[in-house]
XYZ file of C-alpha atoms in Angstrom:
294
model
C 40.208 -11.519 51.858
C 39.140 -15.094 52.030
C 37.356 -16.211 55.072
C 38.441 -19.709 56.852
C 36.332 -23.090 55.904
C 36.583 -25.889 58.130
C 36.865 -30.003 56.365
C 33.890 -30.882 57.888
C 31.272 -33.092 56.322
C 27.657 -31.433 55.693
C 26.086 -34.164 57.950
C 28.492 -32.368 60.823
C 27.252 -28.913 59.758
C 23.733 -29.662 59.703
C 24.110 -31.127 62.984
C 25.184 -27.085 63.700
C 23.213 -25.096 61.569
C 20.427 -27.570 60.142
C 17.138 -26.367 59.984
C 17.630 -23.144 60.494
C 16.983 -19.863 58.110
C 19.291 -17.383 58.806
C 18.439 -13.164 58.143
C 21.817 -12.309 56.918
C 22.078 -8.153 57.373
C 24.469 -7.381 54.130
C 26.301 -3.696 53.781
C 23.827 -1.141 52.076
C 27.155 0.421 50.625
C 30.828 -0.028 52.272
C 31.534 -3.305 52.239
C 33.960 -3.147 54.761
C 30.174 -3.244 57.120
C 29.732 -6.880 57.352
C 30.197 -9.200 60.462
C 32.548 -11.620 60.683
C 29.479 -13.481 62.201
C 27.873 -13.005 59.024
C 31.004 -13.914 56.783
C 30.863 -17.395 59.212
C 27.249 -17.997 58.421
C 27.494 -17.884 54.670
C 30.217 -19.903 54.694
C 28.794 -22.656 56.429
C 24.966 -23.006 55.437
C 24.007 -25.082 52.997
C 22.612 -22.630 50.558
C 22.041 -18.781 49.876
C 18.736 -17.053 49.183
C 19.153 -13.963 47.409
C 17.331 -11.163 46.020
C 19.952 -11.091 42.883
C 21.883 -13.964 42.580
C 24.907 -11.722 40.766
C 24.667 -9.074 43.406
C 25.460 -11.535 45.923
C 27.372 -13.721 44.220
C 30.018 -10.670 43.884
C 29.523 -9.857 47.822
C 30.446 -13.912 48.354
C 33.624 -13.919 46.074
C 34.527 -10.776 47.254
C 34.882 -12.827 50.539
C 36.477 -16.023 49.130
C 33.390 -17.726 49.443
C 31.133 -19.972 47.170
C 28.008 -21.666 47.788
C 25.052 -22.768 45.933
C 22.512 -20.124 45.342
C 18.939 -19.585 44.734
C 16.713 -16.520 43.799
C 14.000 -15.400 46.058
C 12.416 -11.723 45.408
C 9.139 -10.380 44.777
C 7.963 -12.085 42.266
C 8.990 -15.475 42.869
C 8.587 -15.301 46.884
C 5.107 -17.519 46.982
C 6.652 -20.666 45.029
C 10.289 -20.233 45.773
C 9.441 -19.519 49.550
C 7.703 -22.763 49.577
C 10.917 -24.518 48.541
C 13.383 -22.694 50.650
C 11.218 -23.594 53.757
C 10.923 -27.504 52.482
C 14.334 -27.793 52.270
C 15.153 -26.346 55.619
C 12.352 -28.809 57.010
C 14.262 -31.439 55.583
C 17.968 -30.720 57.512
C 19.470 -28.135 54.936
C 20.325 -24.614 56.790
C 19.820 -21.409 54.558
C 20.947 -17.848 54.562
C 18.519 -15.403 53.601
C 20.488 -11.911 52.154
C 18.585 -8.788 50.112
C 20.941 -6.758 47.591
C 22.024 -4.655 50.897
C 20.626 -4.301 54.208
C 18.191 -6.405 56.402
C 16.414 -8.848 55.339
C 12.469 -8.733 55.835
C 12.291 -4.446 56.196
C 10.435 -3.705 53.198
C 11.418 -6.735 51.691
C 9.614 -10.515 50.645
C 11.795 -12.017 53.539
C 8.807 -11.062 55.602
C 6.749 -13.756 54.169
C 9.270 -16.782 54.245
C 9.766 -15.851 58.054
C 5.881 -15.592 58.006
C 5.831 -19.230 56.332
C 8.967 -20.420 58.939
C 6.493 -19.374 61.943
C 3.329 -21.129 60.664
C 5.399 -24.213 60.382
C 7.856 -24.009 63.182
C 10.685 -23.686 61.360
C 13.459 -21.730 63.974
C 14.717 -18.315 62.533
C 17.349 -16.336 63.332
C 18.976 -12.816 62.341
C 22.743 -12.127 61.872
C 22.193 -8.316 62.145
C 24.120 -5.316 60.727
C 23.398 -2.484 58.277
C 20.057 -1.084 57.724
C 19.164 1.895 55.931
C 16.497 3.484 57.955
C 18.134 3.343 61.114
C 21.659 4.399 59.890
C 19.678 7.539 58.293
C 17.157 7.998 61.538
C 20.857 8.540 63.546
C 21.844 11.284 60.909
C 18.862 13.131 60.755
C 18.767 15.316 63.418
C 15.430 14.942 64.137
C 14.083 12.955 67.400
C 14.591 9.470 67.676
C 13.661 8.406 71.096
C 10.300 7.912 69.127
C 9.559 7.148 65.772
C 7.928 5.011 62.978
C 8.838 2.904 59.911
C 6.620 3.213 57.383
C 8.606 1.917 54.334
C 7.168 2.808 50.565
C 4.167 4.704 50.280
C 1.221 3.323 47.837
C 1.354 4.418 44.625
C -2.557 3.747 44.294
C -3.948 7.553 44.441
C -6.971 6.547 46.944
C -5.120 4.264 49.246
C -1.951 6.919 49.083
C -4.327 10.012 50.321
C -5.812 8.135 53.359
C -2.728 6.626 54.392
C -1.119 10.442 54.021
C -3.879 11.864 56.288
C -3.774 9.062 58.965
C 0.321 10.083 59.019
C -0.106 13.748 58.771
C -1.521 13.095 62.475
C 1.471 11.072 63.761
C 3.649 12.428 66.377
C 6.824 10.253 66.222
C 9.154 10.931 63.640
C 8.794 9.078 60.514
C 10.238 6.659 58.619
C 9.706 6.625 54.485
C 11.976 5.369 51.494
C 11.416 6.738 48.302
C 12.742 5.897 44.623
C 14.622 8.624 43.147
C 11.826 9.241 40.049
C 9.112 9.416 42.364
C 10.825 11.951 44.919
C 9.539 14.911 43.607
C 6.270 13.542 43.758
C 6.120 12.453 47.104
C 7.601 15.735 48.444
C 4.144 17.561 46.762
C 2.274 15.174 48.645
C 4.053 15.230 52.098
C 3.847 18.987 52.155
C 0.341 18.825 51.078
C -0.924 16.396 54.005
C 1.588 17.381 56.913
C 1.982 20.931 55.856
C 5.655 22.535 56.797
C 7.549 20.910 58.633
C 11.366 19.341 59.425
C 12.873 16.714 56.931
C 16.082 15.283 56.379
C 16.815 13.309 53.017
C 19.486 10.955 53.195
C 20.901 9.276 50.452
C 24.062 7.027 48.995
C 24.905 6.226 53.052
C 28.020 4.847 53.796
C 28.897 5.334 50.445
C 31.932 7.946 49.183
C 29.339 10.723 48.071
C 26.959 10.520 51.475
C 24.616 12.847 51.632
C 22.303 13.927 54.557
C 20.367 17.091 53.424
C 18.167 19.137 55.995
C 15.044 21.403 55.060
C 11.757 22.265 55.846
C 9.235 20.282 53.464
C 8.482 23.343 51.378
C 12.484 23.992 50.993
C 12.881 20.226 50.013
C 9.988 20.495 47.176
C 11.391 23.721 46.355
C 14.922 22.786 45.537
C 14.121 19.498 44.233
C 12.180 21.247 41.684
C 15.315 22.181 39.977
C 17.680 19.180 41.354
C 17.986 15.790 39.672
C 17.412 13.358 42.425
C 20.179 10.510 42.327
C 20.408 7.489 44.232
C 17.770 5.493 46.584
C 16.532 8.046 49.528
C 15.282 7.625 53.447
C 13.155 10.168 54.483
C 13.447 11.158 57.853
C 9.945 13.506 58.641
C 9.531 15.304 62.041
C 6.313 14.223 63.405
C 3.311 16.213 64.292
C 3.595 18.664 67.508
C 0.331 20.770 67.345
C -2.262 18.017 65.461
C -5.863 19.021 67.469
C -7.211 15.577 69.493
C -10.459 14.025 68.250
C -13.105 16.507 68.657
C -11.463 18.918 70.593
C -10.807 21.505 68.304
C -11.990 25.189 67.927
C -15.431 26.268 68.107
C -15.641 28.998 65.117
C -15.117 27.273 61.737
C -12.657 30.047 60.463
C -10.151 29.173 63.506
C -10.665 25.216 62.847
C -9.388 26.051 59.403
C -6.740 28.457 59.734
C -4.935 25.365 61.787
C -4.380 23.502 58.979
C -3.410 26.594 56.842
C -1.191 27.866 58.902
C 0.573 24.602 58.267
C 0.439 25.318 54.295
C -2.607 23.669 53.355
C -3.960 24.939 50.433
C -7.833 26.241 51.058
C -9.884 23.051 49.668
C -7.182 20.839 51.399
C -7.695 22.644 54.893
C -11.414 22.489 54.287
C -11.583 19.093 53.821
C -9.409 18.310 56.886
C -11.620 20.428 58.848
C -14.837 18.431 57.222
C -13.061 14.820 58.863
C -12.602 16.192 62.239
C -16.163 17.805 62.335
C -17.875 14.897 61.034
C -19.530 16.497 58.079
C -19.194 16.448 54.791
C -16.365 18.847 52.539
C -19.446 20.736 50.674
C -20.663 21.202 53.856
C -17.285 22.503 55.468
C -17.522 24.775 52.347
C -20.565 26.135 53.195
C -20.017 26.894 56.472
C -16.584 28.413 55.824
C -18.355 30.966 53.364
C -20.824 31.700 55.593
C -18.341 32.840 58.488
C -16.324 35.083 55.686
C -19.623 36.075 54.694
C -20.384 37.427 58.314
């Protein structure tokens, strides 16, 4: 399937599209999920931005289209950002596409529409498949409310506060995970939020879909055993019975069983039990022994 070009000049298009960087939403599997909107786009800007030039370049053919492409990921965004934007100050429109999905959700195009804003260059998006929405619907779990939070740290400090600040969130969340880190981040879920819902969604719109539905500790149980394969979105119920700041139980040993009753292992609870008090862990401890001493 080729899509129709118009025999117009590039002066004529610019006088369209000019000066403008476009968010192109690309499918995250079934190609049959892009817009003709977006098929009209790329075939009329001046350029395409890609994460992976050959990813795209495929999509683009696939589509009867060709146009001149440039890289722009990670590692390149600072310098490479810099001369996107230029050129779009100076009349050329661009399309901005990741290897699937929406541009700018846990992606660099956050910082060239960053750079756009500082220097009032107009942005639009063309939208259409995104991962974490498409799984959010699939999930079961509520979605009236709930929060992206994208990749988790892989820095062991920054990871543990940023697990205990989410353990206390009561929206449903949002997380994508690599498949040789799953395992991993299932320990640490459980650990932090204790049991609770969790749908793992993988390969979506793809032939071999696959929406699983556990409890945390049935999720780190059987992927124990099973491989994981494929990218995942992890769709977490949020927290229904988190005490509010200060308000919690009087005797130390019913403060504590809170958080064990949600599977926290005994240092773990104690040291959740040491934040909301305001004291320190070996002083939790000490107290806790004490009270089982009694």
């Amino acid at each position: 399937m080729s899509y129709p070009k118009k025999n117009i000049s590039k002066e004529e298009k610019n006088a369209v599209l000019g000066g403008t960087l476009y968010l192109v939403a690309t499918p995250i599997g079934n190609l049959a999920d892009i817009s003709e909107r977006a098929l009209k786009v790329l075939s009329e800007v001046d350029f395409v931005a890609a994460e992976d030039t050959r990813n795209t370049g495929l999509l683009l053919s696939r589509y009867g289209i060709s146009k001149p492409m440039v890289s722009y990921f990670e590692h390149n965004k600072r310098q490479r950002g810099e001369v996107i934007v230029d050129r779009i100050i100076a009349g050329e429109s661009c399309a901005l596409v990741t290897d699937a999905g929406t541009p700018a959700i846990s992606d660099p195009g956050e910082d060239i529409v960053k750079l756009c804003a500082e220097k009032g260059v107009p942005v639009t998006s063309i939208p259409g498949a995104c991962a974490c929405i498409t799984a959010l619907t699939l999930s079961g779990l509520a979605t009236g409310r709930f929060a992206f939070e994208g990749f988790l740290t892989t820095n062991k400090a920054d990871r543990r506060e940023r697990l205990e600040e989410l353990a206390k969130e009561k929206r449903t969340l949002i997380i994508y995970e690599a498949p040789h880190k799953l395992r991993g981040t299932l320990d640490d879920i459980l650990k932090y939020f204790g049991d609770r819902k969790i749908s793992l969604c993988r390969e979506l719109t793809k032939l071999n879909e696959e929406v699983e539905r556990y409890t945390l500790t049935q999720a780190a149980e059987v992927y124990s055993e099973k491989e994981p394969r494929g990218e995942y979105v992890l769709i977490i119920e949020g927290a229904t019975d988190v005490p509010e700041e200060n308000k919690y139980p009087e005797n130390i040993l019913e403060h504590l069983a809170i958080y064990s009753e949600k599977g926290m292992k005994k240092m773990d609870a104690i040291k959740a039990v040491a934040k909301d008090r305001g004291i320190s862990k070996s002083e939790a401890y000490s107290l806790v022994l004490e009270a089982e001493g009694e």
